[in-house]
Amino acid sequence: MAVVKPFRALRYAEPSERVVAPPYDVISPEERERYLALDPHNVVHLTLPDSEEEAGLALARWLEEGVLVEDDEPALWALAQDFVGPDGEPRTRTGVVASLKLEPYETRVVLPHERTHEGPKEGRLRLLRATRTELEPIFLLHRGPTLLQGEGEPTIEASEGRVATRLWRVTDPDAIDRAQASLAPQRLLIADGHHRYETALAYHAEQGTPESGYMMAVLVGDEQEGLTIFPTHRLGESRGDLLGGGPPDPLEALAWIEALPRDRAEVAVYTGGAALVVTGGEGELDATLVERLAAGPVTYTPSAYVAIAAVDRGDAQAAFLLRPATLEQVWKLAEAGEVMPQKSTYFYPKLLSGLLFHPV
């Protein structure tokens, strides 16, 4: 069964937009320098430090100086994110921030859907050892509607990158009991944060304490209009002569495959001049087909325009334009114990870092 509980959050005594940032794994080296210079207490000093030891010392110092404070009593947090998606449509996505009991994948309570790599996990584990604090939440899906809705003025709010995040502190025992009871019989799907979840499992295996057996998570119900998956297109080198058809304009080719049934993979490949639509096998994902079409490693972008422009400039030989995976595709594969290629899903927006911290 899925187990969540309230937690005593660490948070900024004076929250502001100067101390928040996107998650560590989407910040470029140039953006990192900008966030570090923005404020001496910006969360990036903790999530992307010069060394893990410096992050641990900074966290301890901020607690001693009162920059960070700990809540007197445990709470759940209702969360809402107001945003405009890559498609230009305004939406609101809601969820709950809670302390989640870690479960090995073998128990089938928490389900992964993407592959991970060892490098990021090693760095995150060193950081967790140094800070003994979950600095950023992971993002999980559950079946059904949102568990808690915020009411009145939010406790914390901040905007970053055209995404406004609001948080309400919830201590009502009845509301907490209802949320826990709703989640207990469910499986949870990791939408974003596979590396951090596996890092937390490794840390708990080292520590073996009750506290290390929990981590901070945002739990999002899958029955809401604000939950949307966007595609992540690929840039790389084509394997050579490809067979296919479809409109020659790459954007028209992408629109064409978006209207096709989802029973098999379809990818629009643009190598300059004209696009080509390549069809994959029955039940195959678009991202899996790209693994067969691309020669060597690929890079990623959520923007089809950026991918096409890269080919036109000569920065990439081929742009592989994909449709977004559907929510049911992701659930079906995860429940069957299968994983998708890396960056097969783009749950926009990312969760904001620097609002809440979770001591372990």
mmCIF file of C-alpha atoms in Angstrom:
data_model
loop_
_atom_site.group_PDB
_atom_site.id
_atom_site.type_symbol
_atom_site.label_atom_id
_atom_site.label_comp_id
_atom_site.label_asym_id
_atom_site.label_seq_id
_atom_site.Cartn_x
_atom_site.Cartn_y
_atom_site.Cartn_z
ATOM 1 C CA MET A 1 0.000 0.000 0.000
ATOM 2 C CA ALA A 2 1.109 3.573 -0.612
ATOM 3 C CA VAL A 3 1.921 5.370 2.638
ATOM 4 C CA VAL A 4 2.152 9.150 2.941
ATOM 5 C CA LYS A 5 2.226 11.339 6.018
ATOM 6 C CA PRO A 6 2.516 15.011 6.975
ATOM 7 C CA PHE A 7 6.012 16.331 7.639
ATOM 8 C CA ARG A 8 7.667 19.233 9.424
ATOM 9 C CA ALA A 9 8.959 21.233 6.490
ATOM 10 C CA LEU A 10 12.051 23.375 6.417
ATOM 11 C CA ARG A 11 11.371 26.572 4.493
ATOM 12 C CA TYR A 12 12.636 30.082 3.975
ATOM 13 C CA ALA A 13 11.716 32.487 6.768
ATOM 14 C CA GLU A 14 11.284 35.130 4.065
ATOM 15 C CA PRO A 15 10.342 33.340 0.836
ATOM 16 C CA SER A 16 10.817 35.298 -2.360
ATOM 17 C CA GLU A 17 11.281 34.771 -6.060
ATOM 18 C CA ARG A 18 15.003 35.488 -5.601
ATOM 19 C CA VAL A 19 15.587 32.220 -3.741
ATOM 20 C CA VAL A 20 13.673 29.742 -5.946
ATOM 21 C CA ALA A 21 14.818 28.008 -9.132
ATOM 22 C CA PRO A 22 13.911 25.165 -11.495
ATOM 23 C CA PRO A 23 15.061 21.617 -10.632
ATOM 24 C CA TYR A 24 18.787 20.943 -10.785
ATOM 25 C CA ASP A 25 18.640 18.782 -13.913
ATOM 26 C CA VAL A 26 17.226 21.462 -16.235
ATOM 27 C CA ILE A 27 19.614 24.287 -15.259
ATOM 28 C CA SER A 28 22.405 25.026 -17.739
ATOM 29 C CA PRO A 29 25.875 26.130 -16.553
ATOM 30 C CA GLU A 30 25.051 29.704 -17.590
ATOM 31 C CA GLU A 31 21.720 29.649 -15.752
ATOM 32 C CA ARG A 32 23.431 28.214 -12.673
ATOM 33 C CA GLU A 33 25.770 31.202 -12.508
ATOM 34 C CA ARG A 34 22.807 33.556 -12.827
ATOM 35 C CA TYR A 35 20.897 31.923 -9.976
ATOM 36 C CA LEU A 36 23.993 31.821 -7.745
ATOM 37 C CA ALA A 37 24.491 35.552 -8.286
ATOM 38 C CA LEU A 38 20.800 36.376 -7.844
ATOM 39 C CA ASP A 39 20.820 35.863 -4.077
ATOM 40 C CA PRO A 40 23.367 34.425 -1.603
ATOM 41 C CA HIS A 41 20.597 32.157 -0.322
ATOM 42 C CA ASN A 42 19.201 30.993 -3.660
ATOM 43 C CA VAL A 43 18.352 27.295 -3.556
ATOM 44 C CA VAL A 44 20.888 26.575 -6.320
ATOM 45 C CA HIS A 45 23.619 27.087 -3.702
ATOM 46 C CA LEU A 46 22.235 23.828 -2.264
ATOM 47 C CA THR A 47 21.035 21.896 -5.318
ATOM 48 C CA LEU A 48 24.019 22.658 -7.604
ATOM 49 C CA PRO A 49 26.866 23.578 -5.229
ATOM 50 C CA ASP A 50 30.569 23.731 -6.013
ATOM 51 C CA SER A 51 30.860 20.703 -3.716
ATOM 52 C CA GLU A 52 28.477 18.586 -1.688
ATOM 53 C CA GLU A 53 30.317 19.558 1.505
ATOM 54 C CA GLU A 54 29.677 23.249 0.788
ATOM 55 C CA ALA A 55 25.954 22.523 0.436
ATOM 56 C CA GLY A 56 25.881 20.768 3.799
ATOM 57 C CA LEU A 57 27.712 23.646 5.491
ATOM 58 C CA ALA A 58 25.469 26.242 3.819
ATOM 59 C CA LEU A 59 22.295 24.452 4.921
ATOM 60 C CA ALA A 60 23.516 24.258 8.532
ATOM 61 C CA ARG A 61 24.538 27.918 8.457
ATOM 62 C CA TRP A 62 21.199 29.062 7.036
ATOM 63 C CA LEU A 63 19.389 27.184 9.809
ATOM 64 C CA GLU A 64 21.603 28.739 12.470
ATOM 65 C CA GLU A 65 21.148 32.230 11.023
ATOM 66 C CA GLY A 66 17.365 31.862 10.730
ATOM 67 C CA VAL A 67 17.336 32.020 6.933
ATOM 68 C CA LEU A 68 15.545 28.661 7.078
ATOM 69 C CA VAL A 69 13.013 27.709 9.752
ATOM 70 C CA GLU A 70 11.315 24.421 10.600
ATOM 71 C CA ASP A 71 7.561 24.126 11.059
ATOM 72 C CA ASP A 72 6.394 23.441 14.620
ATOM 73 C CA GLU A 73 4.023 20.653 13.583
ATOM 74 C CA PRO A 74 3.703 18.306 10.607
ATOM 75 C CA ALA A 75 1.463 19.207 7.685
ATOM 76 C CA LEU A 76 0.481 18.233 4.182
ATOM 77 C CA TRP A 77 0.596 20.974 1.552
ATOM 78 C CA ALA A 78 -1.956 21.635 -1.194
ATOM 79 C CA LEU A 79 -0.205 22.827 -4.340
ATOM 80 C CA ALA A 80 -1.378 24.652 -7.467
ATOM 81 C CA GLN A 81 0.685 25.653 -10.503
ATOM 82 C CA ASP A 82 -0.735 28.203 -12.949
ATOM 83 C CA PHE A 83 1.061 28.126 -16.294
ATOM 84 C CA VAL A 84 0.889 28.528 -20.047
ATOM 85 C CA GLY A 85 1.973 25.340 -21.785
ATOM 86 C CA PRO A 86 4.253 25.025 -24.815
ATOM 87 C CA ASP A 87 1.054 24.948 -26.878
ATOM 88 C CA GLY A 88 0.094 28.428 -25.630
ATOM 89 C CA GLU A 89 -2.880 27.218 -23.547
ATOM 90 C CA PRO A 90 -3.291 28.430 -19.912
ATOM 91 C CA ARG A 91 -3.782 25.655 -17.352
ATOM 92 C CA THR A 92 -3.690 24.934 -13.613
ATOM 93 C CA ARG A 93 -2.212 21.705 -12.238
ATOM 94 C CA THR A 94 -2.899 20.740 -8.630
ATOM 95 C CA GLY A 95 -1.402 18.248 -6.209
ATOM 96 C CA VAL A 96 -0.331 17.511 -2.644
ATOM 97 C CA VAL A 97 3.129 17.699 -1.098
ATOM 98 C CA ALA A 98 3.675 14.897 1.412
ATOM 99 C CA SER A 99 6.262 12.646 2.978
ATOM 100 C CA LEU A 100 6.203 9.397 0.992
ATOM 101 C CA LYS A 101 7.294 6.032 2.389
ATOM 102 C CA LEU A 102 9.944 4.564 0.097
ATOM 103 C CA GLU A 103 9.155 1.237 -1.522
ATOM 104 C CA PRO A 104 11.483 -0.893 -3.666
ATOM 105 C CA TYR A 105 10.235 -1.186 -7.219
ATOM 106 C CA GLU A 106 9.741 -4.916 -6.600
ATOM 107 C CA THR A 107 6.739 -4.251 -4.347
ATOM 108 C CA ARG A 108 4.971 -2.571 -7.314
ATOM 109 C CA VAL A 109 3.687 0.265 -5.113
ATOM 110 C CA VAL A 110 5.852 2.929 -6.778
ATOM 111 C CA LEU A 111 6.256 2.388 -10.516
ATOM 112 C CA PRO A 112 9.028 3.804 -12.714
ATOM 113 C CA HIS A 113 8.457 4.484 -16.380
ATOM 114 C CA GLU A 114 11.870 5.666 -17.633
ATOM 115 C CA ARG A 115 15.422 4.341 -17.577
ATOM 116 C CA THR A 116 18.021 5.974 -15.354
ATOM 117 C CA HIS A 117 21.799 6.453 -15.499
ATOM 118 C CA GLU A 118 24.303 5.906 -12.719
ATOM 119 C CA GLY A 119 26.147 9.246 -13.001
ATOM 120 C CA PRO A 120 23.352 11.544 -11.779
ATOM 121 C CA LYS A 121 22.464 9.151 -8.953
ATOM 122 C CA GLU A 122 26.022 9.111 -7.610
ATOM 123 C CA GLY A 123 26.132 12.914 -7.412
ATOM 124 C CA ARG A 124 22.698 13.167 -5.808
ATOM 125 C CA LEU A 125 23.644 10.521 -3.228
ATOM 126 C CA ARG A 126 26.732 12.461 -2.170
ATOM 127 C CA LEU A 127 24.561 15.576 -1.816
ATOM 128 C CA LEU A 128 21.955 13.742 0.265
ATOM 129 C CA ARG A 129 24.659 12.413 2.571
ATOM 130 C CA ALA A 130 26.054 15.921 3.052
ATOM 131 C CA THR A 131 22.759 17.742 3.651
ATOM 132 C CA ARG A 132 20.628 14.940 5.151
ATOM 133 C CA THR A 133 17.727 16.776 3.544
ATOM 134 C CA GLU A 134 15.519 16.183 0.512
ATOM 135 C CA LEU A 135 16.034 19.489 -1.267
ATOM 136 C CA GLU A 136 13.600 18.956 -4.155
ATOM 137 C CA PRO A 137 10.374 16.951 -4.396
ATOM 138 C CA ILE A 138 9.762 14.241 -6.936
ATOM 139 C CA PHE A 139 6.557 14.191 -8.984
ATOM 140 C CA LEU A 140 4.220 11.173 -8.777
ATOM 141 C CA LEU A 141 0.841 10.413 -10.335
ATOM 142 C CA HIS A 142 -2.082 8.616 -8.735
ATOM 143 C CA ARG A 143 -5.429 7.619 -10.159
ATOM 144 C CA GLY A 144 -8.345 9.931 -9.507
ATOM 145 C CA PRO A 145 -8.859 13.600 -8.691
ATOM 146 C CA THR A 146 -6.654 15.882 -6.593
ATOM 147 C CA LEU A 147 -6.576 14.855 -2.928
ATOM 148 C CA LEU A 148 -6.584 18.341 -1.388
ATOM 149 C CA GLN A 149 -7.553 21.774 -2.670
ATOM 150 C CA GLY A 150 -6.080 24.987 -1.284
ATOM 151 C CA GLU A 151 -8.488 27.461 0.273
ATOM 152 C CA GLY A 152 -8.062 31.167 1.015
ATOM 153 C CA GLU A 153 -4.738 32.952 0.848
ATOM 154 C CA PRO A 154 -1.801 30.650 0.106
ATOM 155 C CA THR A 155 0.887 30.154 2.745
ATOM 156 C CA ILE A 156 3.665 30.404 0.151
ATOM 157 C CA GLU A 157 3.632 31.655 -3.429
ATOM 158 C CA ALA A 158 6.326 32.344 -5.997
ATOM 159 C CA SER A 159 6.658 32.705 -9.761
ATOM 160 C CA GLU A 160 9.496 31.514 -11.952
ATOM 161 C CA GLY A 161 9.670 31.165 -15.699
ATOM 162 C CA ARG A 162 5.998 32.066 -16.327
ATOM 163 C CA VAL A 163 4.841 29.458 -13.798
ATOM 164 C CA ALA A 164 3.095 30.693 -10.640
ATOM 165 C CA THR A 165 3.189 28.221 -7.743
ATOM 166 C CA ARG A 166 0.932 28.441 -4.678
ATOM 167 C CA LEU A 167 1.079 26.322 -1.514
ATOM 168 C CA TRP A 168 -1.427 25.991 1.343
ATOM 169 C CA ARG A 169 -0.454 24.365 4.636
ATOM 170 C CA VAL A 170 -2.996 21.688 5.657
ATOM 171 C CA THR A 171 -3.138 20.409 9.258
ATOM 172 C CA ASP A 172 -6.818 19.408 9.519
ATOM 173 C CA PRO A 173 -6.772 15.760 10.733
ATOM 174 C CA ASP A 174 -9.897 14.794 8.795
ATOM 175 C CA ALA A 175 -8.517 16.154 5.505
ATOM 176 C CA ILE A 176 -5.213 14.359 6.096
ATOM 177 C CA ASP A 177 -6.991 11.093 6.945
ATOM 178 C CA ARG A 178 -9.068 11.284 3.754
ATOM 179 C CA ALA A 179 -5.989 11.876 1.612
ATOM 180 C CA GLN A 180 -4.128 8.988 3.217
ATOM 181 C CA ALA A 181 -7.095 6.640 2.860
ATOM 182 C CA SER A 182 -7.538 7.557 -0.821
ATOM 183 C CA LEU A 183 -3.894 6.784 -1.608
ATOM 184 C CA ALA A 184 -3.457 3.654 0.496
ATOM 185 C CA PRO A 185 -4.758 1.088 -2.061
ATOM 186 C CA GLN A 186 -3.126 2.767 -5.054
ATOM 187 C CA ARG A 187 -0.031 2.369 -7.139
ATOM 188 C CA LEU A 188 1.964 5.536 -7.723
ATOM 189 C CA LEU A 189 3.685 6.362 -11.014
ATOM 190 C CA ILE A 190 6.880 8.403 -11.066
ATOM 191 C CA ALA A 191 6.272 11.204 -13.558
ATOM 192 C CA ASP A 192 9.542 13.046 -12.870
ATOM 193 C CA GLY A 193 12.346 12.274 -10.441
ATOM 194 C CA HIS A 194 13.443 8.691 -11.177
ATOM 195 C CA HIS A 195 17.086 9.445 -10.330
ATOM 196 C CA ARG A 196 16.163 11.122 -7.041
ATOM 197 C CA TYR A 197 13.830 8.286 -6.038
ATOM 198 C CA GLU A 198 16.511 5.674 -6.645
ATOM 199 C CA THR A 199 19.002 7.872 -4.786
ATOM 200 C CA ALA A 200 16.661 7.966 -1.794
ATOM 201 C CA LEU A 201 16.397 4.170 -1.873
ATOM 202 C CA ALA A 202 20.207 3.897 -1.873
ATOM 203 C CA TYR A 203 20.504 6.363 1.012
ATOM 204 C CA HIS A 204 17.919 4.461 3.045
ATOM 205 C CA ALA A 205 19.817 1.218 2.417
ATOM 206 C CA GLU A 206 22.891 2.908 3.942
ATOM 207 C CA GLN A 207 21.168 4.586 6.886
ATOM 208 C CA GLY A 208 18.403 2.158 7.760
ATOM 209 C CA THR A 209 16.580 4.671 9.950
ATOM 210 C CA PRO A 210 12.832 5.370 9.976
ATOM 211 C CA GLU A 211 13.516 8.959 8.871
ATOM 212 C CA SER A 212 15.593 7.914 5.862
ATOM 213 C CA GLY A 213 12.732 5.705 4.705
ATOM 214 C CA TYR A 214 10.681 8.718 3.560
ATOM 215 C CA MET A 215 11.130 11.405 0.937
ATOM 216 C CA MET A 216 9.317 14.541 -0.222
ATOM 217 C CA ALA A 217 6.892 13.994 -3.084
ATOM 218 C CA VAL A 218 4.230 15.906 -4.983
ATOM 219 C CA LEU A 219 1.253 13.631 -5.637
ATOM 220 C CA VAL A 220 -0.867 14.636 -8.627
ATOM 221 C CA GLY A 221 -4.229 13.099 -9.527
ATOM 222 C CA ASP A 222 -4.518 12.042 -13.160
ATOM 223 C CA GLU A 223 -8.158 13.195 -13.492
ATOM 224 C CA GLN A 224 -7.567 16.895 -14.122
ATOM 225 C CA GLU A 225 -7.335 19.041 -17.227
ATOM 226 C CA GLY A 226 -4.111 20.671 -16.039
ATOM 227 C CA LEU A 227 -2.166 17.401 -16.278
ATOM 228 C CA THR A 228 -0.704 17.308 -19.769
ATOM 229 C CA ILE A 229 2.187 15.451 -21.391
ATOM 230 C CA PHE A 230 4.140 17.300 -24.056
ATOM 231 C CA PRO A 231 6.619 15.745 -26.509
ATOM 232 C CA THR A 232 10.392 15.898 -26.315
ATOM 233 C CA HIS A 233 11.846 15.956 -29.811
ATOM 234 C CA ARG A 234 15.264 14.520 -30.662
ATOM 235 C CA LEU A 235 18.256 15.895 -32.561
ATOM 236 C CA GLY A 236 20.954 13.617 -33.909
ATOM 237 C CA GLU A 237 22.171 11.724 -36.923
ATOM 238 C CA SER A 238 19.953 9.580 -39.116
ATOM 239 C CA ARG A 239 20.948 5.998 -39.858
ATOM 240 C CA GLY A 240 20.691 6.683 -43.570
ATOM 241 C CA ASP A 241 18.058 5.985 -46.180
ATOM 242 C CA LEU A 242 14.622 5.884 -44.591
ATOM 243 C CA LEU A 243 11.359 4.737 -46.122
ATOM 244 C CA GLY A 244 8.143 6.658 -45.552
ATOM 245 C CA GLY A 245 5.795 9.335 -46.838
ATOM 246 C CA GLY A 246 3.693 12.186 -45.579
ATOM 247 C CA PRO A 247 3.806 15.964 -46.122
ATOM 248 C CA PRO A 248 7.277 17.366 -46.972
ATOM 249 C CA ASP A 249 6.967 20.339 -44.603
ATOM 250 C CA PRO A 250 8.215 19.214 -41.142
ATOM 251 C CA LEU A 251 5.526 21.044 -39.159
ATOM 252 C CA GLU A 252 2.806 19.726 -41.457
ATOM 253 C CA ALA A 253 4.296 16.246 -41.105
ATOM 254 C CA LEU A 254 4.177 16.580 -37.323
ATOM 255 C CA ALA A 255 0.533 17.706 -37.448
ATOM 256 C CA TRP A 256 -0.199 14.798 -39.775
ATOM 257 C CA ILE A 257 1.166 12.135 -37.423
ATOM 258 C CA GLU A 258 -0.604 13.753 -34.455
ATOM 259 C CA ALA A 259 -3.905 12.960 -36.186
ATOM 260 C CA LEU A 260 -3.009 9.290 -36.759
ATOM 261 C CA PRO A 261 -4.152 6.453 -34.450
ATOM 262 C CA ARG A 262 -1.854 5.659 -31.529
ATOM 263 C CA ASP A 263 -1.669 1.906 -32.216
ATOM 264 C CA ARG A 264 1.852 2.153 -33.665
ATOM 265 C CA ALA A 265 4.846 4.500 -33.681
ATOM 266 C CA GLU A 266 5.010 7.440 -36.095
ATOM 267 C CA VAL A 267 7.959 9.854 -36.341
ATOM 268 C CA ALA A 268 8.510 12.818 -38.665
ATOM 269 C CA VAL A 269 12.197 12.907 -39.643
ATOM 270 C CA TYR A 270 13.572 16.174 -41.017
ATOM 271 C CA THR A 271 17.059 16.256 -42.517
ATOM 272 C CA GLY A 272 16.702 19.541 -44.406
ATOM 273 C CA GLY A 273 14.717 20.104 -47.549
ATOM 274 C CA ALA A 274 11.806 17.744 -46.917
ATOM 275 C CA ALA A 275 10.435 15.737 -44.024
ATOM 276 C CA LEU A 276 9.629 12.038 -44.086
ATOM 277 C CA VAL A 277 7.130 10.207 -41.896
ATOM 278 C CA VAL A 278 8.433 6.815 -40.751
ATOM 279 C CA THR A 279 6.024 4.233 -39.327
ATOM 280 C CA GLY A 280 7.063 1.786 -36.619
ATOM 281 C CA GLY A 281 5.726 -1.446 -35.261
ATOM 282 C CA GLU A 282 2.356 -2.099 -33.693
ATOM 283 C CA GLY A 283 2.289 -1.025 -30.037
ATOM 284 C CA GLU A 284 5.685 0.679 -30.370
ATOM 285 C CA LEU A 285 6.288 4.125 -28.867
ATOM 286 C CA ASP A 286 7.498 7.022 -30.991
ATOM 287 C CA ALA A 287 10.539 7.414 -28.719
ATOM 288 C CA THR A 288 11.412 3.739 -29.137
ATOM 289 C CA LEU A 289 11.241 4.068 -32.922
ATOM 290 C CA VAL A 290 13.695 6.984 -32.761
ATOM 291 C CA GLU A 291 16.179 4.705 -30.986
ATOM 292 C CA ARG A 292 16.154 2.559 -34.120
ATOM 293 C CA LEU A 293 16.272 5.486 -36.550
ATOM 294 C CA ALA A 294 19.017 7.554 -34.912
ATOM 295 C CA ALA A 295 22.687 6.740 -35.356
ATOM 296 C CA GLY A 296 24.401 7.399 -32.046
ATOM 297 C CA PRO A 297 23.387 9.674 -29.168
ATOM 298 C CA VAL A 298 20.685 12.323 -29.412
ATOM 299 C CA THR A 299 19.963 15.624 -27.711
ATOM 300 C CA TYR A 300 16.518 16.847 -26.692
ATOM 301 C CA THR A 301 14.257 19.868 -27.077
ATOM 302 C CA PRO A 302 10.561 20.402 -26.308
ATOM 303 C CA SER A 303 10.260 22.778 -29.271
ATOM 304 C CA ALA A 304 9.716 21.503 -32.814
ATOM 305 C CA TYR A 305 10.726 24.950 -34.091
ATOM 306 C CA VAL A 306 14.080 24.729 -32.279
ATOM 307 C CA ALA A 307 14.674 21.225 -33.646
ATOM 308 C CA ILE A 308 13.921 22.258 -37.233
ATOM 309 C CA ALA A 309 16.066 25.394 -36.956
ATOM 310 C CA ALA A 310 19.005 23.339 -35.665
ATOM 311 C CA VAL A 311 18.914 21.219 -38.813
ATOM 312 C CA ASP A 312 18.559 24.278 -41.063
ATOM 313 C CA ARG A 313 21.631 25.863 -39.406
ATOM 314 C CA GLY A 314 23.654 22.687 -39.808
ATOM 315 C CA ASP A 315 23.935 22.122 -36.046
ATOM 316 C CA ALA A 316 22.270 18.707 -36.390
ATOM 317 C CA GLN A 317 21.829 16.310 -39.255
ATOM 318 C CA ALA A 318 18.317 15.190 -38.357
ATOM 319 C CA ALA A 319 15.381 16.298 -36.273
ATOM 320 C CA PHE A 320 13.100 13.513 -35.049
ATOM 321 C CA LEU A 321 9.691 15.030 -34.302
ATOM 322 C CA LEU A 322 7.459 12.987 -31.991
ATOM 323 C CA ARG A 323 3.949 12.983 -30.627
ATOM 324 C CA PRO A 324 3.571 13.128 -26.857
ATOM 325 C CA ALA A 325 3.044 9.820 -25.114
ATOM 326 C CA THR A 326 -0.471 9.454 -23.754
ATOM 327 C CA LEU A 327 -1.133 9.072 -20.051
ATOM 328 C CA GLU A 328 -2.657 5.649 -20.594
ATOM 329 C CA GLN A 329 0.414 4.516 -22.556
ATOM 330 C CA VAL A 330 2.627 5.508 -19.631
ATOM 331 C CA TRP A 331 0.401 3.792 -17.042
ATOM 332 C CA LYS A 332 0.057 0.637 -19.151
ATOM 333 C CA LEU A 333 3.800 0.187 -19.648
ATOM 334 C CA ALA A 334 4.630 0.979 -16.025
ATOM 335 C CA GLU A 335 2.025 -1.445 -14.689
ATOM 336 C CA ALA A 336 3.414 -4.108 -17.031
ATOM 337 C CA GLY A 337 6.884 -3.559 -15.543
ATOM 338 C CA GLU A 338 8.310 -1.999 -18.706
ATOM 339 C CA VAL A 339 10.300 1.238 -18.981
ATOM 340 C CA MET A 340 10.407 3.827 -21.739
ATOM 341 C CA PRO A 341 13.453 5.504 -23.293
ATOM 342 C CA GLN A 342 14.807 8.461 -21.364
ATOM 343 C CA LYS A 343 12.817 11.707 -21.804
ATOM 344 C CA SER A 344 9.865 9.918 -23.371
ATOM 345 C CA THR A 345 7.534 12.121 -21.332
ATOM 346 C CA TYR A 346 7.576 15.849 -20.644
ATOM 347 C CA PHE A 347 5.216 16.693 -17.811
ATOM 348 C CA TYR A 348 5.187 20.488 -18.038
ATOM 349 C CA PRO A 349 5.779 22.473 -15.914
ATOM 350 C CA LYS A 350 8.604 21.234 -13.734
ATOM 351 C CA LEU A 351 8.163 21.568 -9.984
ATOM 352 C CA LEU A 352 9.725 24.657 -8.436
ATOM 353 C CA SER A 353 12.671 24.138 -6.073
ATOM 354 C CA GLY A 354 13.185 26.205 -2.930
ATOM 355 C CA LEU A 355 9.654 26.259 -1.516
ATOM 356 C CA LEU A 356 9.891 23.336 0.913
ATOM 357 C CA PHE A 357 12.668 21.100 2.202
ATOM 358 C CA HIS A 358 12.303 17.684 3.865
ATOM 359 C CA PRO A 359 14.830 16.654 6.556
ATOM 360 C CA VAL A 360 15.726 12.956 6.634
#
